[in-house]
mmCIF file with all atom_site columns, C-alpha atoms in Angstrom:
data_model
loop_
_atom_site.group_PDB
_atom_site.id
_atom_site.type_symbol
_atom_site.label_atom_id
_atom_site.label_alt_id
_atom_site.label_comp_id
_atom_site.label_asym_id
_atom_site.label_entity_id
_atom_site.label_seq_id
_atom_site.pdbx_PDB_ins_code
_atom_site.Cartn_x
_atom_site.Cartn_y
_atom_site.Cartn_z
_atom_site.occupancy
_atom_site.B_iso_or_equiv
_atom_site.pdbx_formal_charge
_atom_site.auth_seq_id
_atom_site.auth_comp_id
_atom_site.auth_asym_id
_atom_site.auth_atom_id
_atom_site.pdbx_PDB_model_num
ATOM 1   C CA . UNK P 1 1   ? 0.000   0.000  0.000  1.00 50.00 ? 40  UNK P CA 1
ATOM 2   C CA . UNK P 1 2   ? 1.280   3.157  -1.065 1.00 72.00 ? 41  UNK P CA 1
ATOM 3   C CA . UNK P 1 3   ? 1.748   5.991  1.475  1.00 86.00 ? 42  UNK P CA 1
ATOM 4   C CA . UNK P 1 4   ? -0.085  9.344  0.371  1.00 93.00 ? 43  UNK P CA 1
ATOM 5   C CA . UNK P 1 5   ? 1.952   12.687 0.949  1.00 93.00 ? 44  UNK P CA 1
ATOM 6   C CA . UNK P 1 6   ? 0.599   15.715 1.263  1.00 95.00 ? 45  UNK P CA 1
ATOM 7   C CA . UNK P 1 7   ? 3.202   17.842 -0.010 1.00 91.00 ? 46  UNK P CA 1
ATOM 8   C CA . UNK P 1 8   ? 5.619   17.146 -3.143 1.00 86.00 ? 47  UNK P CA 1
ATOM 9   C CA . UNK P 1 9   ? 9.586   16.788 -2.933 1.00 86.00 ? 48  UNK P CA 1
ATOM 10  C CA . UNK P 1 10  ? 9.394   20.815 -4.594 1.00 86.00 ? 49  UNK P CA 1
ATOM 11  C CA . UNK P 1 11  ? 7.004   22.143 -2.348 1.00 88.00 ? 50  UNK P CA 1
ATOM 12  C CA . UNK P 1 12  ? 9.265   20.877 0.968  1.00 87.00 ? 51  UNK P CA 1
ATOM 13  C CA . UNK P 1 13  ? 12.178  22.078 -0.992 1.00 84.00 ? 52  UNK P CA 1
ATOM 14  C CA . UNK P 1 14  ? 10.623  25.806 -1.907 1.00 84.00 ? 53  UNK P CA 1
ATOM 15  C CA . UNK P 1 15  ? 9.218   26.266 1.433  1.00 83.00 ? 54  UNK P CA 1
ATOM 16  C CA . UNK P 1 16  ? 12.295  25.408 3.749  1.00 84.00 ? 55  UNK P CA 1
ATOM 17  C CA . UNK P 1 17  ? 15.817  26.284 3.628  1.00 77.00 ? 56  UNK P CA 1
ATOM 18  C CA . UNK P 1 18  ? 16.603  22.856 2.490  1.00 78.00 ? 57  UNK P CA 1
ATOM 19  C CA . UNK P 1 19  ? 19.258  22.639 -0.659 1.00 75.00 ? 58  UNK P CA 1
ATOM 20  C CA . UNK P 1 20  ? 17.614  21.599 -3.597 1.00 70.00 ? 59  UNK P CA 1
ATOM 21  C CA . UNK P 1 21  ? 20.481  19.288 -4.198 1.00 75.00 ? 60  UNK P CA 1
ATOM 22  C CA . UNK P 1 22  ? 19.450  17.335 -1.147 1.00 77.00 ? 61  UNK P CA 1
ATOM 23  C CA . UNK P 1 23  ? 18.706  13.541 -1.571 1.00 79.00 ? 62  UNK P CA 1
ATOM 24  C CA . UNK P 1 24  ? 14.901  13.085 -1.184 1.00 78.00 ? 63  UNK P CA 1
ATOM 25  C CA . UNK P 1 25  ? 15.112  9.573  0.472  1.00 84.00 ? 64  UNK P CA 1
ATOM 26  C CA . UNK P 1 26  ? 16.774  11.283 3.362  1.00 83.00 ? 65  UNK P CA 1
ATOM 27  C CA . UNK P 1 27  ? 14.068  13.790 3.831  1.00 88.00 ? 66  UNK P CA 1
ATOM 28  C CA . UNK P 1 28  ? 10.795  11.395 3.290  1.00 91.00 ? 67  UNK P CA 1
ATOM 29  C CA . UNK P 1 29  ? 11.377  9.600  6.280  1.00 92.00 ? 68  UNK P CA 1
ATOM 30  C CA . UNK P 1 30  ? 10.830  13.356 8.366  1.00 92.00 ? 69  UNK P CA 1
ATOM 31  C CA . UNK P 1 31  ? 7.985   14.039 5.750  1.00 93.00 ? 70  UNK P CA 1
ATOM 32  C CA . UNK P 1 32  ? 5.609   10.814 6.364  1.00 95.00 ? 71  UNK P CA 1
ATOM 33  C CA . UNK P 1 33  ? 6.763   11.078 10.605 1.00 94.00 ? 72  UNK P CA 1
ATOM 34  C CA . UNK P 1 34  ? 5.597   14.831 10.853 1.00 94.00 ? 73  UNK P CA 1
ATOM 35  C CA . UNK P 1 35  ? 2.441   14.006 8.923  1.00 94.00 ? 74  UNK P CA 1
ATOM 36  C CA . UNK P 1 36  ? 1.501   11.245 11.090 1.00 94.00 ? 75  UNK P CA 1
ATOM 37  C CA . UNK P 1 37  ? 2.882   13.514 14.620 1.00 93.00 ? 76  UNK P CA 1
ATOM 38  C CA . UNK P 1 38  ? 1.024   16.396 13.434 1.00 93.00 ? 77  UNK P CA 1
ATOM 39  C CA . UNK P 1 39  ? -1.707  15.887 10.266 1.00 94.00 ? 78  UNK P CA 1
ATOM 40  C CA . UNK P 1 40  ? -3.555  13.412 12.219 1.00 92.00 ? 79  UNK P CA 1
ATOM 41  C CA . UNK P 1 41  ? -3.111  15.022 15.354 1.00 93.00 ? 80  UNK P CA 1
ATOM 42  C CA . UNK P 1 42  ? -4.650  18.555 14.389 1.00 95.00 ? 81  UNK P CA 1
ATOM 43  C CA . UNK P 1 43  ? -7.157  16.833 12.064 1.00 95.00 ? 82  UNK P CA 1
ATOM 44  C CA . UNK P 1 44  ? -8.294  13.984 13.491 1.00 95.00 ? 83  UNK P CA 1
ATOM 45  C CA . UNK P 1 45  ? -8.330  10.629 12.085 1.00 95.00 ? 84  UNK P CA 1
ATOM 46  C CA . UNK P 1 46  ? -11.661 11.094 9.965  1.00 96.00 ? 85  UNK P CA 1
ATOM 47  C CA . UNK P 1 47  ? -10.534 14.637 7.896  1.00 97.00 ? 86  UNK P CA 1
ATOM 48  C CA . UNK P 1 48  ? -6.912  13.376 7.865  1.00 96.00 ? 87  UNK P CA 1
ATOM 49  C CA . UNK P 1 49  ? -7.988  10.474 6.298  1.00 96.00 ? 88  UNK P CA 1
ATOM 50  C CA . UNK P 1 50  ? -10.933 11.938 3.646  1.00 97.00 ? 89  UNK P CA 1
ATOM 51  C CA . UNK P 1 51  ? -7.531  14.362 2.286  1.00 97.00 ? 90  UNK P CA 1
ATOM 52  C CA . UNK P 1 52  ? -5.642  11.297 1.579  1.00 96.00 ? 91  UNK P CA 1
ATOM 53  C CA . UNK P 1 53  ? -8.793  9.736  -0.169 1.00 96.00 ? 92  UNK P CA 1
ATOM 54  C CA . UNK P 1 54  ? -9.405  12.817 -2.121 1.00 97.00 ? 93  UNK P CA 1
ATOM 55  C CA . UNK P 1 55  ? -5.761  12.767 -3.503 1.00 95.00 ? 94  UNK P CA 1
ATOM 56  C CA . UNK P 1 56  ? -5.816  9.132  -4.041 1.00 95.00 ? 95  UNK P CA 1
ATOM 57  C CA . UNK P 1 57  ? -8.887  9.171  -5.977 1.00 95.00 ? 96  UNK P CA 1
ATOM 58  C CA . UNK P 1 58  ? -7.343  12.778 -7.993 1.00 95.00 ? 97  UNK P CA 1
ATOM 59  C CA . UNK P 1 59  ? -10.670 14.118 -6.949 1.00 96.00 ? 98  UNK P CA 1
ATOM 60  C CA . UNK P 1 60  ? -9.250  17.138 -4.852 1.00 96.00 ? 99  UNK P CA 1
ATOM 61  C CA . UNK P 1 61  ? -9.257  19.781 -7.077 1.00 94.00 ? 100 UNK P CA 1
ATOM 62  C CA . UNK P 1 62  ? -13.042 19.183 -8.739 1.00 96.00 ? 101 UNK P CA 1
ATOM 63  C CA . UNK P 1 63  ? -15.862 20.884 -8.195 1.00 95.00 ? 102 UNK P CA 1
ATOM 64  C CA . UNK P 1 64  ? -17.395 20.511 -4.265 1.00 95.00 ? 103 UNK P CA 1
ATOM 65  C CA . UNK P 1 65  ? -13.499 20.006 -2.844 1.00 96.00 ? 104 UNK P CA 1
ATOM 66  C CA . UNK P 1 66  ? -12.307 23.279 -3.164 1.00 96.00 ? 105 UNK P CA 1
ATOM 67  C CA . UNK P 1 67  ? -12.353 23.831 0.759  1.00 97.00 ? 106 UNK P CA 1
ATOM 68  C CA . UNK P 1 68  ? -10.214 20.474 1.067  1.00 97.00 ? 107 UNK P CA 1
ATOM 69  C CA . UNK P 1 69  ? -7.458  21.774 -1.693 1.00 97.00 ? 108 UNK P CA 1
ATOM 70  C CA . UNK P 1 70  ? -6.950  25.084 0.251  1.00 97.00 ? 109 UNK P CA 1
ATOM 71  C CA . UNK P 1 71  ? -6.640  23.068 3.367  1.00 97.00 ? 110 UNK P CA 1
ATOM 72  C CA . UNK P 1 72  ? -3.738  20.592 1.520  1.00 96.00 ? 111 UNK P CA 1
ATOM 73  C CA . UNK P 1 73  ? -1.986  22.882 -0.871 1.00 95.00 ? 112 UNK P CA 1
ATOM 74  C CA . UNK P 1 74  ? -2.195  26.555 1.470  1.00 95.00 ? 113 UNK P CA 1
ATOM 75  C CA . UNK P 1 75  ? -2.138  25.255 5.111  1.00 96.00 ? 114 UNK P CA 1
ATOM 76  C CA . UNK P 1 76  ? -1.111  22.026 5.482  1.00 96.00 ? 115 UNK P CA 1
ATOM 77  C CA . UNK P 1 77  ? 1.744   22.907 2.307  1.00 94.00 ? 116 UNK P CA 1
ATOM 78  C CA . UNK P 1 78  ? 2.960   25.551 4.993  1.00 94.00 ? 117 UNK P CA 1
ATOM 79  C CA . UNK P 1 79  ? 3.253   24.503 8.284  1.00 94.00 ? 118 UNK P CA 1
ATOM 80  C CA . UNK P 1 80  ? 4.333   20.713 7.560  1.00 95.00 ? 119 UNK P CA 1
ATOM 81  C CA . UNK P 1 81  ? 7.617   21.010 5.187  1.00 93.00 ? 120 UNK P CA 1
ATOM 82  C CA . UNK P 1 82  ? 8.573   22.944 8.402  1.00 94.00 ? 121 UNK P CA 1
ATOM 83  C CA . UNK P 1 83  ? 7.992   20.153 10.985 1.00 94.00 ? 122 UNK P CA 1
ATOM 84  C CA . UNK P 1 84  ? 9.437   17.857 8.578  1.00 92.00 ? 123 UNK P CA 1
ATOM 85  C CA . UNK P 1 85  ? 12.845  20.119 8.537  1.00 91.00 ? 124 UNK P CA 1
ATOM 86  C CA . UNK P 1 86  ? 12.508  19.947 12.352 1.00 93.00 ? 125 UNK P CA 1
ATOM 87  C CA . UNK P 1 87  ? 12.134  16.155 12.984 1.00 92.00 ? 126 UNK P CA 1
ATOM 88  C CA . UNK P 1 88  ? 15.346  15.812 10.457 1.00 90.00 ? 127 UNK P CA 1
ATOM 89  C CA . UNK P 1 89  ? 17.902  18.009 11.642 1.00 86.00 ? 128 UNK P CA 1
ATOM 90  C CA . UNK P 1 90  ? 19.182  16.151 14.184 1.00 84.00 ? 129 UNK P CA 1
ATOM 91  C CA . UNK P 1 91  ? 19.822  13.102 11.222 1.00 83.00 ? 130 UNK P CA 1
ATOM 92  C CA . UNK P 1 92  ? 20.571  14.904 8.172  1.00 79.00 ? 131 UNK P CA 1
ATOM 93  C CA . UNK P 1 93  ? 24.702  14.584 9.788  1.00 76.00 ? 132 UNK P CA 1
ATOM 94  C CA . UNK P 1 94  ? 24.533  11.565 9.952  1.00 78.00 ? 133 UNK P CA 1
ATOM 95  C CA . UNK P 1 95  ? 24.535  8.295  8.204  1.00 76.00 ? 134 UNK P CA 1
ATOM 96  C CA . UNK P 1 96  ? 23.589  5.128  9.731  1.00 80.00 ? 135 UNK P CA 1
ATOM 97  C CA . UNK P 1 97  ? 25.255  1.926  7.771  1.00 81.00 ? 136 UNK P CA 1
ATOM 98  C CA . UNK P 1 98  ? 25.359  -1.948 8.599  1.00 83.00 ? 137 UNK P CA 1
ATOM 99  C CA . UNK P 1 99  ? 25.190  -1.024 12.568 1.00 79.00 ? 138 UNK P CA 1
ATOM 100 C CA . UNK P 1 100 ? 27.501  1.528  12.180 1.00 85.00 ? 139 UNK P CA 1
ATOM 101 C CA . UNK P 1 101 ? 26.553  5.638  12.678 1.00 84.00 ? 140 UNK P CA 1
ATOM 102 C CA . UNK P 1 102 ? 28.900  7.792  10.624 1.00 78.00 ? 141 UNK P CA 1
ATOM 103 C CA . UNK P 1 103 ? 29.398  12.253 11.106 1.00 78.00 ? 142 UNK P CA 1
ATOM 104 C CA . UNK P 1 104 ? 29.418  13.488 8.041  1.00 72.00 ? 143 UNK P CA 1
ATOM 105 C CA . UNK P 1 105 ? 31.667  16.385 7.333  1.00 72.00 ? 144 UNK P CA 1
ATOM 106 C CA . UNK P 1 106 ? 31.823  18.891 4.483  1.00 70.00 ? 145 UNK P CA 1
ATOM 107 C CA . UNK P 1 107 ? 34.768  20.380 2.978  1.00 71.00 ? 146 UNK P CA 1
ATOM 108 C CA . UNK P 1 108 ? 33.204  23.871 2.331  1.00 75.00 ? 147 UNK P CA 1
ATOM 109 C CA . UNK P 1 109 ? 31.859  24.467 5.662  1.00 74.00 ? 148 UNK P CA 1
ATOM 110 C CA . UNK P 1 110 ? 31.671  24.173 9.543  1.00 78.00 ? 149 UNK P CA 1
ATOM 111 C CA . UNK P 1 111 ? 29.499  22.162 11.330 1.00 76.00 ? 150 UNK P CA 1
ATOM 112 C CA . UNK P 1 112 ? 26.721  23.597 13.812 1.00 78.00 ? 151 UNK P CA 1
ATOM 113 C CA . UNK P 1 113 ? 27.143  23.950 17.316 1.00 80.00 ? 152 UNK P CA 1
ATOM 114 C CA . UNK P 1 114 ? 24.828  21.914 19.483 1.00 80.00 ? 153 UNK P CA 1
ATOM 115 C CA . UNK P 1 115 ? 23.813  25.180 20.890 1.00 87.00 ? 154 UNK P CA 1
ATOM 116 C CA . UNK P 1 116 ? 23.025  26.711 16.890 1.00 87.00 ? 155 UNK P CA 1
ATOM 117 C CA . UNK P 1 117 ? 21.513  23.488 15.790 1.00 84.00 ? 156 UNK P CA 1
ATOM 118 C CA . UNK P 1 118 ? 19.148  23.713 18.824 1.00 88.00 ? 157 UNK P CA 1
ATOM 119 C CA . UNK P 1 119 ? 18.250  27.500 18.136 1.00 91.00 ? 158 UNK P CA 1
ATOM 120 C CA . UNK P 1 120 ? 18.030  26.772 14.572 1.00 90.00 ? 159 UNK P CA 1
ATOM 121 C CA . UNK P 1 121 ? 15.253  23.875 15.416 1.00 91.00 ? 160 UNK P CA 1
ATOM 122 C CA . UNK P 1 122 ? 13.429  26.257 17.486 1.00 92.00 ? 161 UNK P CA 1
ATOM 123 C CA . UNK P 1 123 ? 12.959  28.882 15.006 1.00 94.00 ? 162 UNK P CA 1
ATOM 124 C CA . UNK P 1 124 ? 12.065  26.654 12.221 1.00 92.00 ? 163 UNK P CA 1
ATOM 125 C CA . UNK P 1 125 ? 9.341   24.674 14.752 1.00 93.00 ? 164 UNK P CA 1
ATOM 126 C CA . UNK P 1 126 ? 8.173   28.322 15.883 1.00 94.00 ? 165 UNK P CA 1
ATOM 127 C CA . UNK P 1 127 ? 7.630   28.269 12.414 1.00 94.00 ? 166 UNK P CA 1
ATOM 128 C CA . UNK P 1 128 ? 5.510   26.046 11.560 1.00 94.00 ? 167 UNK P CA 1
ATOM 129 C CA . UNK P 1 129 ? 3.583   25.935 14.558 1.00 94.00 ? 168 UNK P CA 1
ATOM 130 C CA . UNK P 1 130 ? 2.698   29.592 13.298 1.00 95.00 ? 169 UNK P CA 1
ATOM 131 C CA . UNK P 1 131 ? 1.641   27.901 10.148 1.00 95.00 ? 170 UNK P CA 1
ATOM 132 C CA . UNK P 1 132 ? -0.215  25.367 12.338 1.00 95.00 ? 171 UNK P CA 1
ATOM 133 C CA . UNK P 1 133 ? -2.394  27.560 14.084 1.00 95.00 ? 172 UNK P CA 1
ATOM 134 C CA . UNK P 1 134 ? -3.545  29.240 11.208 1.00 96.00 ? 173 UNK P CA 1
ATOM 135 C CA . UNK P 1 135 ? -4.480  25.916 9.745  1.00 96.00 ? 174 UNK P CA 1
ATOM 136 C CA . UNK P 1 136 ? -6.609  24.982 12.476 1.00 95.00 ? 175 UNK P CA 1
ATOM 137 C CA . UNK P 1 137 ? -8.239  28.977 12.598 1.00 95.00 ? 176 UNK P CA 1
ATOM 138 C CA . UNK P 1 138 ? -8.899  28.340 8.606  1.00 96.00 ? 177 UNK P CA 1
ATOM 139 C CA . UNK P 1 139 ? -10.860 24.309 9.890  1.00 96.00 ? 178 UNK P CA 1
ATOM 140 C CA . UNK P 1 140 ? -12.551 25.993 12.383 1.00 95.00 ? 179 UNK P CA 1
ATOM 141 C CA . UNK P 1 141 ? -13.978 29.275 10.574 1.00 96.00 ? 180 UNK P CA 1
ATOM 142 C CA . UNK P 1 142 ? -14.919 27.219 8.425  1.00 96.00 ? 181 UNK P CA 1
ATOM 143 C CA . UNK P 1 143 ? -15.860 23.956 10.190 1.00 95.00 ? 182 UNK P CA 1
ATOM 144 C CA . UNK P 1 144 ? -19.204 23.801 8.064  1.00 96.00 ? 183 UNK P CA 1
ATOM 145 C CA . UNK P 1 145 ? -16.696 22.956 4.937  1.00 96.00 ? 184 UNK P CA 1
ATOM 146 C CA . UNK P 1 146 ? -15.286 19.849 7.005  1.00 96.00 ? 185 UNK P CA 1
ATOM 147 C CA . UNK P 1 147 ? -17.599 17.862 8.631  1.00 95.00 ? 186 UNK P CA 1
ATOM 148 C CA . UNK P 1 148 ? -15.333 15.097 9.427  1.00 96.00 ? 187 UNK P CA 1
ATOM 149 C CA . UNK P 1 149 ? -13.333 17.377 11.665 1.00 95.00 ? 188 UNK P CA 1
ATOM 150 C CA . UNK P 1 150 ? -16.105 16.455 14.552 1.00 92.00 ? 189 UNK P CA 1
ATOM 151 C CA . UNK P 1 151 ? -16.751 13.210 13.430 1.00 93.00 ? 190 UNK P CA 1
ATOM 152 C CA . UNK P 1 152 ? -14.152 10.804 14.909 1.00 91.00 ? 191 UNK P CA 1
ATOM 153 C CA . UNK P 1 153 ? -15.123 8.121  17.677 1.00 91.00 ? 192 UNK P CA 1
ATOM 154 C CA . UNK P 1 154 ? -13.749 5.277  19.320 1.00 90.00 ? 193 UNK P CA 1
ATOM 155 C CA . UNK P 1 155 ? -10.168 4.524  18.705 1.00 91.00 ? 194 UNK P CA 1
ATOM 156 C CA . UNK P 1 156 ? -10.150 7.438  16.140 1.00 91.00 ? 195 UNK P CA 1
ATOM 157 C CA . UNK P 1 157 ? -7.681  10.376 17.099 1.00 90.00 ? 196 UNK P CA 1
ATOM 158 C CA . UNK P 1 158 ? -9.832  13.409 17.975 1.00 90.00 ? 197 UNK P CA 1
ATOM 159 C CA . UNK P 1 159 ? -8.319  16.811 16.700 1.00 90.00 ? 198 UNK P CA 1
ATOM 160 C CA . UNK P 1 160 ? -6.229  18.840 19.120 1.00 85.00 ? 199 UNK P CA 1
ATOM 161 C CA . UNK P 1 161 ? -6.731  22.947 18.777 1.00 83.00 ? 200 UNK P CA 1
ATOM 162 C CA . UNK P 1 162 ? -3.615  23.927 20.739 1.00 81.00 ? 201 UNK P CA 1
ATOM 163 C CA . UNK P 1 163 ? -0.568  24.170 17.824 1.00 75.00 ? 202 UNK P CA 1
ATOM 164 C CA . UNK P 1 164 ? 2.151   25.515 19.941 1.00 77.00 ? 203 UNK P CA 1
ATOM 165 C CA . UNK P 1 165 ? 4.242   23.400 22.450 1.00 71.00 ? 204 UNK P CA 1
ATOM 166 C CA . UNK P 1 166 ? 5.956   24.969 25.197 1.00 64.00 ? 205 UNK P CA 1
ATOM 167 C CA . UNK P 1 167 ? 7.335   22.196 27.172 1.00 64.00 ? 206 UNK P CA 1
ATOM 168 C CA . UNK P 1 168 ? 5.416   21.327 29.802 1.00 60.00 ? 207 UNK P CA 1
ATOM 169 C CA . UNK P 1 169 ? 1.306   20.939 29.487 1.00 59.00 ? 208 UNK P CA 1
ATOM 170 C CA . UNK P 1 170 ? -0.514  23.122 32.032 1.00 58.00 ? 209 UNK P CA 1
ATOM 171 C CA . UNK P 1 171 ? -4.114  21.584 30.401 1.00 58.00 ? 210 UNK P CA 1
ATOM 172 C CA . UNK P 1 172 ? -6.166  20.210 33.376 1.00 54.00 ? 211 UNK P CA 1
ATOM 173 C CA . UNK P 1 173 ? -8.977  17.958 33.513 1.00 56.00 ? 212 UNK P CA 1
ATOM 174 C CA . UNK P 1 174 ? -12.500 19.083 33.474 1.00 55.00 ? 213 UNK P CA 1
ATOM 175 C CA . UNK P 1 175 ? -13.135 17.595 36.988 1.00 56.00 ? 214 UNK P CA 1
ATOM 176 C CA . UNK P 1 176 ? -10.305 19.966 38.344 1.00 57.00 ? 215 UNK P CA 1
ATOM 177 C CA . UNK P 1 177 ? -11.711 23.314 36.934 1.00 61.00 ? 216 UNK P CA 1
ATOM 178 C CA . UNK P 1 178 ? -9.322  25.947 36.242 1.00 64.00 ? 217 UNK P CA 1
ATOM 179 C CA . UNK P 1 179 ? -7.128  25.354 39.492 1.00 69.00 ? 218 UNK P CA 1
ATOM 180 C CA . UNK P 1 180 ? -3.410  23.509 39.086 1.00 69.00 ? 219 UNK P CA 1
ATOM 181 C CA . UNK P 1 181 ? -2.863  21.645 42.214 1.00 69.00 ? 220 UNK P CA 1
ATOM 182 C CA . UNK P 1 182 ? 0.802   20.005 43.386 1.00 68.00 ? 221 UNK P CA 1
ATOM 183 C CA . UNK P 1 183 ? -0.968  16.928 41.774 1.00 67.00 ? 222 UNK P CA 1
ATOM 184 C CA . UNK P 1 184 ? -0.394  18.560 38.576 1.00 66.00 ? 223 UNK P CA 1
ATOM 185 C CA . UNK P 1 185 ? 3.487   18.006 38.490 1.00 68.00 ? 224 UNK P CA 1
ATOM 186 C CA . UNK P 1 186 ? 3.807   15.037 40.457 1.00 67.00 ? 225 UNK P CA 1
ATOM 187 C CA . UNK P 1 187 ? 4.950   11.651 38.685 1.00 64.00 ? 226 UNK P CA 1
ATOM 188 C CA . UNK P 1 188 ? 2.998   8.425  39.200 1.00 63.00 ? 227 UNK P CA 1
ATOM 189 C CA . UNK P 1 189 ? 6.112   6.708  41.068 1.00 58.00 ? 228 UNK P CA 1
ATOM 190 C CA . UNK P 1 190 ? 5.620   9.274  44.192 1.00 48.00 ? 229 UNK P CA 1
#
């Protein structure tokens, strides 16, 4: 079974800093990862899984799907070449081989600092967490364009609204109300 993308080799290219003379196998690993971490996620399973019907079946672009094209080609072709750049930064260096890990090392240039790499992650996540939130403001002002955006159930993944991550979750649960208690950043081991 064929995995569906949704974004092109060019569009992750044009829309990051990557070189275009970077190898594409080492960058569609990051690609199908950050669509699973993050399509599905802000989606939900339902939506996430109507786009890849829609390009499987070459229907998104006719008549009736023009709300689902915007959402693939505008929003989800901005914020998720970013998180795929993200999740392969750390690996792009490197080059695992018959057990073995390898550094790479160029000629022309000088390696990142921990420190830059780390900084250089963060601005391209703040990125396209940016690009994330607008994609779920465009789902929900226009919610009446996606109706399986409310539809998942059971086992399905059920679409999270909050795009940015800041380290540590402060959500609480209903029965708690708006206080955060000690109980809030306790582990289950004490």
């Amino acid at each position: 079974m064929a995995y569906v993308l949704f974004i092109s080799e060019e569009k992750l290219k044009d829309s990051t800093a990557i070189n275009m003379n970077v190898d594409p196998n080492l960058l569609l690993p990051f690609v199908k990862q950050s669509q699973k971490l993050y399509c599905e996620t802000k989606l939900g399973t339902d939506l996430n899984q109507k786009l890849k019907d829609l390009i499987t079946a070459g229907t998104i672009g006719n008549a009736g799907n023009e709300a689902y094209k915007t959402l693939v080609d505008t929003y989800i072709g901005d914020f998720l070449p970013n998180m795929a750049l993200y999740h392969a930064i750390p690996f792009l260096r490197f080059k695992i081989e018959n057990g073995n890990i390898y550094s790479k090392t160029s000629e022309t240039g000088t390696a990142l600092s921990t420190e830059e790499a780390q900084h250089l992650r963060e601005e391209i996540r703040n990125t396209g967490e940016y690009y994330m939130e607008r994609m779920i403001e465009y789902i929900r002002n226009n919610i009446s364009s996606f109706p399986e955006y409310n539809t998942n159930s059971g086992a399905d993944v059920t679409p999270d609204t909050n795009a940015y991550y800041a380290g540590m979750n402060l959500e609480t649960s209903n029965s708690q109300g708006d206080k955060i208690t000690l109980r809030n950043f306790l582990t289950p081991d004490l």
